N, CA, C and O of each residue as an XYZ file, in Angstrom:
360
protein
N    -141.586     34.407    -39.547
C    -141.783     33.726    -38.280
C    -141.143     32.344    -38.396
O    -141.426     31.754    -39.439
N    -140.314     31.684    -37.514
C    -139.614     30.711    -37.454
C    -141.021     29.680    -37.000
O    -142.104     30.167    -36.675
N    -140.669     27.789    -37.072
C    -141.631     27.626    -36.504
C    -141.475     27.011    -35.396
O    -142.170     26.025    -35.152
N    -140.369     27.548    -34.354
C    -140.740     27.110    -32.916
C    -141.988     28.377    -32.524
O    -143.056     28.100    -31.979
N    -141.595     29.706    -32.916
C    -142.735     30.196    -32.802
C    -144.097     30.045    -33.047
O    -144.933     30.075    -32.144
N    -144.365     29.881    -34.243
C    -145.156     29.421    -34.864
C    -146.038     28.424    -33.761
O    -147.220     28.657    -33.510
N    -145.414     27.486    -33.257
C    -146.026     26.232    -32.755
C    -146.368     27.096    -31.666
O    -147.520     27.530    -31.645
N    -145.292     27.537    -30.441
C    -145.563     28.292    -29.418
C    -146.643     29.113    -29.437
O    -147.463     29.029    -28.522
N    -146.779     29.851    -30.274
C    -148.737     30.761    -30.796
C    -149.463     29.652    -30.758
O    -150.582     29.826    -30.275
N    -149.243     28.685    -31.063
C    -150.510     27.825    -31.760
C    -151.132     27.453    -30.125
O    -152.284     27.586    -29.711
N    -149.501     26.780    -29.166
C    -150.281     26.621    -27.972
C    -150.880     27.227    -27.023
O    -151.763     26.746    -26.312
N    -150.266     28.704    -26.947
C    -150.772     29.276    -26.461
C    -152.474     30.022    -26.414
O    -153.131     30.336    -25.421
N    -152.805     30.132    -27.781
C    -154.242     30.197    -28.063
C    -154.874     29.253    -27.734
O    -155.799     29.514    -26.964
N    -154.680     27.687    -28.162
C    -155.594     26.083    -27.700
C    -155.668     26.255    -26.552
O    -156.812     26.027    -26.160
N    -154.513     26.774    -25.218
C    -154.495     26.970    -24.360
C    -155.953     27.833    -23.610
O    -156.691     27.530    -22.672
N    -155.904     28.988    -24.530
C    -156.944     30.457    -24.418
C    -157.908     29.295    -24.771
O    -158.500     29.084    -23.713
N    -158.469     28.259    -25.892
C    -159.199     28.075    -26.169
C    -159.603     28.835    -27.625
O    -160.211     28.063    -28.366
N    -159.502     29.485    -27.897
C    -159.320     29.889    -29.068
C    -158.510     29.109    -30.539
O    -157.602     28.294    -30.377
N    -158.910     29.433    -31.658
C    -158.359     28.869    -33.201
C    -157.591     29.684    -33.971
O    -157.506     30.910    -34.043
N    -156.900     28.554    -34.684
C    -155.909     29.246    -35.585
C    -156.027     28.852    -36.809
O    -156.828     27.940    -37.013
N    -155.090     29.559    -38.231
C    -155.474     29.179    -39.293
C    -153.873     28.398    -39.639
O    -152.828     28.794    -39.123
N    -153.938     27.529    -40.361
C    -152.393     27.108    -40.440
C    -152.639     26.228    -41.988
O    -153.756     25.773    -42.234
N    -151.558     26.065    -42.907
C    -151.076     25.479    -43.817
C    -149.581     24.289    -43.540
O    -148.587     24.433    -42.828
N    -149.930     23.348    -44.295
C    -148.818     22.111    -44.402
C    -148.435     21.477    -45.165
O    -149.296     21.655    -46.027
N    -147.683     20.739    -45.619
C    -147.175     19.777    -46.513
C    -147.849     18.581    -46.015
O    -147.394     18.395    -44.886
N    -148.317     18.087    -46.167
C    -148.700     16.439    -45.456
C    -147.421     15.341    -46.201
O    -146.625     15.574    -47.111
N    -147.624     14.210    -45.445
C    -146.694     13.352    -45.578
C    -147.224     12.280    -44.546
O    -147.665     12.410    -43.404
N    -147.005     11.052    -45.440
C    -147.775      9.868    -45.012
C    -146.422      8.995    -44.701
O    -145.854      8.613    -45.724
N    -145.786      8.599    -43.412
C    -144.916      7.564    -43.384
C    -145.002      6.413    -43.469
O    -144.151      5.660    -43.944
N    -146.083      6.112    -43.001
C    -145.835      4.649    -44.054
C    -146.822      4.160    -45.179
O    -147.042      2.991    -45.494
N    -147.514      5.609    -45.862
C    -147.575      5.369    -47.346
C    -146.232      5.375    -48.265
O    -145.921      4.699    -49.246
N    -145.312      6.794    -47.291
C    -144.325      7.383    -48.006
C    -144.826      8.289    -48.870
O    -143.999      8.778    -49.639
N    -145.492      8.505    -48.928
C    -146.351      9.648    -49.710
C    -147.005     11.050    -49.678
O    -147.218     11.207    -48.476
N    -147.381     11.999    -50.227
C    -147.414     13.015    -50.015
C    -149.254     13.620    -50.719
O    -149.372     13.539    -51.942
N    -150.191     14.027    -50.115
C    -150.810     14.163    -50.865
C    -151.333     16.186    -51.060
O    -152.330     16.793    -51.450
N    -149.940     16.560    -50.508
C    -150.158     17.960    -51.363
C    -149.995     18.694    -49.822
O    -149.583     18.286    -48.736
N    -150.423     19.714    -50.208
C    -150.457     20.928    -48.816
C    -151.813     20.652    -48.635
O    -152.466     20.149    -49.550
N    -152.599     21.087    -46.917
C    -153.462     20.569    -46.308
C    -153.013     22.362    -45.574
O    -152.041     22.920    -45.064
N    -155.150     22.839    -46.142
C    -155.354     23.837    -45.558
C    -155.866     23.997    -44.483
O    -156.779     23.171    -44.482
N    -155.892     24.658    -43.304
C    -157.057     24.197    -42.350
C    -157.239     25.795    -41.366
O    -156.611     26.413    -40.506
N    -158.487     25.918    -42.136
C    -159.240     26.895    -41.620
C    -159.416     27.336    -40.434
O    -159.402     28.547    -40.213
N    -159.643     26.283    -39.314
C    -159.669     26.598    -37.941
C    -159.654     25.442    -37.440
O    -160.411     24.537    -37.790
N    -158.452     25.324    -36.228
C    -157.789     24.425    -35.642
C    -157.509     24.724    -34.464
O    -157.413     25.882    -34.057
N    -157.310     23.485    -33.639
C    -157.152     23.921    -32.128
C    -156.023     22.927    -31.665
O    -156.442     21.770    -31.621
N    -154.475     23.097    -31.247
C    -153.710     21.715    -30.941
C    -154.382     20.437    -29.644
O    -155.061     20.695    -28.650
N    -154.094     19.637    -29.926
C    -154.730     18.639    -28.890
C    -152.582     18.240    -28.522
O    -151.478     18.521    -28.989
N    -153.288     17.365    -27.283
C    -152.324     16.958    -26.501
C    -151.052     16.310    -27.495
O    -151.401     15.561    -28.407
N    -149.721     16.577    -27.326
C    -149.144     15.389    -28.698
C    -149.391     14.282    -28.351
O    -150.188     13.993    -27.459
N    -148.766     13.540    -28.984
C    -148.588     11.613    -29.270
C    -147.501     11.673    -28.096
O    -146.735     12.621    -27.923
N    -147.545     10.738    -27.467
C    -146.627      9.950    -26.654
C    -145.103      9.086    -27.220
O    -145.172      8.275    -28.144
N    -144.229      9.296    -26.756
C    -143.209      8.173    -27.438
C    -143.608      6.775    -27.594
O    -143.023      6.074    -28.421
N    -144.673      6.250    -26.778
C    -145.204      4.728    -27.186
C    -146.130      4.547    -28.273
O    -146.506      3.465    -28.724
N    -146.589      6.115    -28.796
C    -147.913      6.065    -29.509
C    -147.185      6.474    -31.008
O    -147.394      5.935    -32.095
N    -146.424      7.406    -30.751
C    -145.607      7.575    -31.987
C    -144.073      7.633    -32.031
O    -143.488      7.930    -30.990
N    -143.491      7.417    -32.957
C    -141.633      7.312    -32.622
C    -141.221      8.590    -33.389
O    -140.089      9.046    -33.228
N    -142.202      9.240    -34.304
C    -141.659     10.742    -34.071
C    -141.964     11.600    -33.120
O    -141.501     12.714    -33.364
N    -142.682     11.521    -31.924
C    -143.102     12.309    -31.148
C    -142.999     13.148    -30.816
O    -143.892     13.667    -30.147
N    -141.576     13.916    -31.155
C    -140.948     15.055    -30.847
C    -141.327     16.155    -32.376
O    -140.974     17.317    -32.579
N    -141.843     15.579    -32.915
C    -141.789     17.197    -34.077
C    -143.019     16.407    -34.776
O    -143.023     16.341    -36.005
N    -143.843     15.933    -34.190
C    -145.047     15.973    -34.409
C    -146.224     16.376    -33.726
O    -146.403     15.894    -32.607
N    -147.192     17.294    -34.258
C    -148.701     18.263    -33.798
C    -149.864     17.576    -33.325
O    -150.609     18.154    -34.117
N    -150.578     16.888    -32.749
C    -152.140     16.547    -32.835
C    -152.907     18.048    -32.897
O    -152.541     18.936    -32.127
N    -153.909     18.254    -33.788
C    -154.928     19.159    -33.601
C    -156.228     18.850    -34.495
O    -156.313     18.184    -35.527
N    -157.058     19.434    -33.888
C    -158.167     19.096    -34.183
C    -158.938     20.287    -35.246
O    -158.979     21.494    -35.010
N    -159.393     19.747    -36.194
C    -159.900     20.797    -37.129
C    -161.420     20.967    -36.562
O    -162.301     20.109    -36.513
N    -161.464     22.355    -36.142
C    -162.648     22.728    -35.912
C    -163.782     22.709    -37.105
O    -164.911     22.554    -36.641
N    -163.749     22.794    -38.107
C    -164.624     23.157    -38.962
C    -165.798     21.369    -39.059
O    -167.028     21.305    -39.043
N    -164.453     19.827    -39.181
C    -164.777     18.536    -39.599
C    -165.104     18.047    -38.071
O    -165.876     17.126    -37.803
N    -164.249     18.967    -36.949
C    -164.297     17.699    -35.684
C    -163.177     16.799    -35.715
O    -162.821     16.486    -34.579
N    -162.394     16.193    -36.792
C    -161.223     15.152    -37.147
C    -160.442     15.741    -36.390
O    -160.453     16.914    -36.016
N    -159.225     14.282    -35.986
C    -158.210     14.796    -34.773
C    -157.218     13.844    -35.931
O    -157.161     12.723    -36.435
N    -156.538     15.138    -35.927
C    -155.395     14.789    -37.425
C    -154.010     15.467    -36.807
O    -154.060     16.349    -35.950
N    -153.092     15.082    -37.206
C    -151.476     15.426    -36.865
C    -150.283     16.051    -37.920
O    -150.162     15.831    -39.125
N    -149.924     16.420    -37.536
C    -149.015     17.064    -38.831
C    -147.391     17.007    -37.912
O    -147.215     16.985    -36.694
N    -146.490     16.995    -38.905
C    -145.303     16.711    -38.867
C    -144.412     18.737    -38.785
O    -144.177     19.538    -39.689
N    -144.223     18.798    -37.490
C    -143.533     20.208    -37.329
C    -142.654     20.932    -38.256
O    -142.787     22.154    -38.207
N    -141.793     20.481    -39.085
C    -141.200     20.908    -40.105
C    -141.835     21.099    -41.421
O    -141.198     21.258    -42.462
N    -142.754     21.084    -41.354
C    -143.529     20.764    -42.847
C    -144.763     21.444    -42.697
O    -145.752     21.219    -43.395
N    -144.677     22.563    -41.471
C    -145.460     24.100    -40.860
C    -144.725     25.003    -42.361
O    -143.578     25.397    -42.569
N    -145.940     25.071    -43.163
C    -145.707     26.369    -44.079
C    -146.296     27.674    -43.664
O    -145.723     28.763    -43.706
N    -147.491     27.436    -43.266
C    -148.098     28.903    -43.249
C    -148.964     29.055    -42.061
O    -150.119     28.633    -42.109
N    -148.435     29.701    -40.853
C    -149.360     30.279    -39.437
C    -150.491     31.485    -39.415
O    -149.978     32.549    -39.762
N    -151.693     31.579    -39.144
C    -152.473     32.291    -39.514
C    -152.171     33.762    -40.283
O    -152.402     34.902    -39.880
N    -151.503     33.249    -41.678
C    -151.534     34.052    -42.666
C    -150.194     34.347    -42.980
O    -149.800     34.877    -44.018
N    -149.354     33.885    -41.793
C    -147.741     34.235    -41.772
C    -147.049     32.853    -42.410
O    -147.343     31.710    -42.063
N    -145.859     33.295    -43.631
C    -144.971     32.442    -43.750
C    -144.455     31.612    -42.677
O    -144.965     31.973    -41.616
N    -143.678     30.680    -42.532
C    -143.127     29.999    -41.656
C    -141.456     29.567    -42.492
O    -141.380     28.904    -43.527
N    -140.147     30.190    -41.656
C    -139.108     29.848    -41.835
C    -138.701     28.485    -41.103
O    -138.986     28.349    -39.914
N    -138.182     27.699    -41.651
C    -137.844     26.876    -41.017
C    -136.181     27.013    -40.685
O    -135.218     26.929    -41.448
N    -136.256     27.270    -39.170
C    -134.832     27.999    -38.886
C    -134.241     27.407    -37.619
O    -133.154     27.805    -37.200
């Protein structure tokens, strides 16, 4: 699965209201840092960031981990794994 797809499932379920399971690389820009892959059990996308709110705005996620409640973001290219499916980056 490529991950424009990937993302496209994701909205379409948040949409339904429904969760997904997804895997990532995290990456901190202005730690510059990385603190590993970030699993997340059940997730729902929230609205993205705005171009005033963030200057990657375009290939970055807001979603909310159902399990903590936290409204955390992830960086679109750095989509490894969609509920259970690899993710090509293509």
């Amino acid at each position: 699965m490529n991950v424009y797809d990937a993302i496209d499932s994701m909205r379409q379920i948040s949409n339904r209201g429904g969760s997904f399971s997804f895997s990532f690389m995290s990456y901190s820009e202005t730690a510059g840092s990385t603190d590993g892959v970030t699993d997340v059990a059940s997730a729902r996308l929230r609205a993205r960031p705005s171009k005033e709110q963030n200057r990657n705005f375009e290939i970055m996620e807001a979603y909310t981990n159902l399990d903590t409640g936290e409204a955390r973001q992830f960086y679109q290219p750095l989509l490894m794994i969609f509920n259970g499916q690899k993710i090509e980056l293509t």
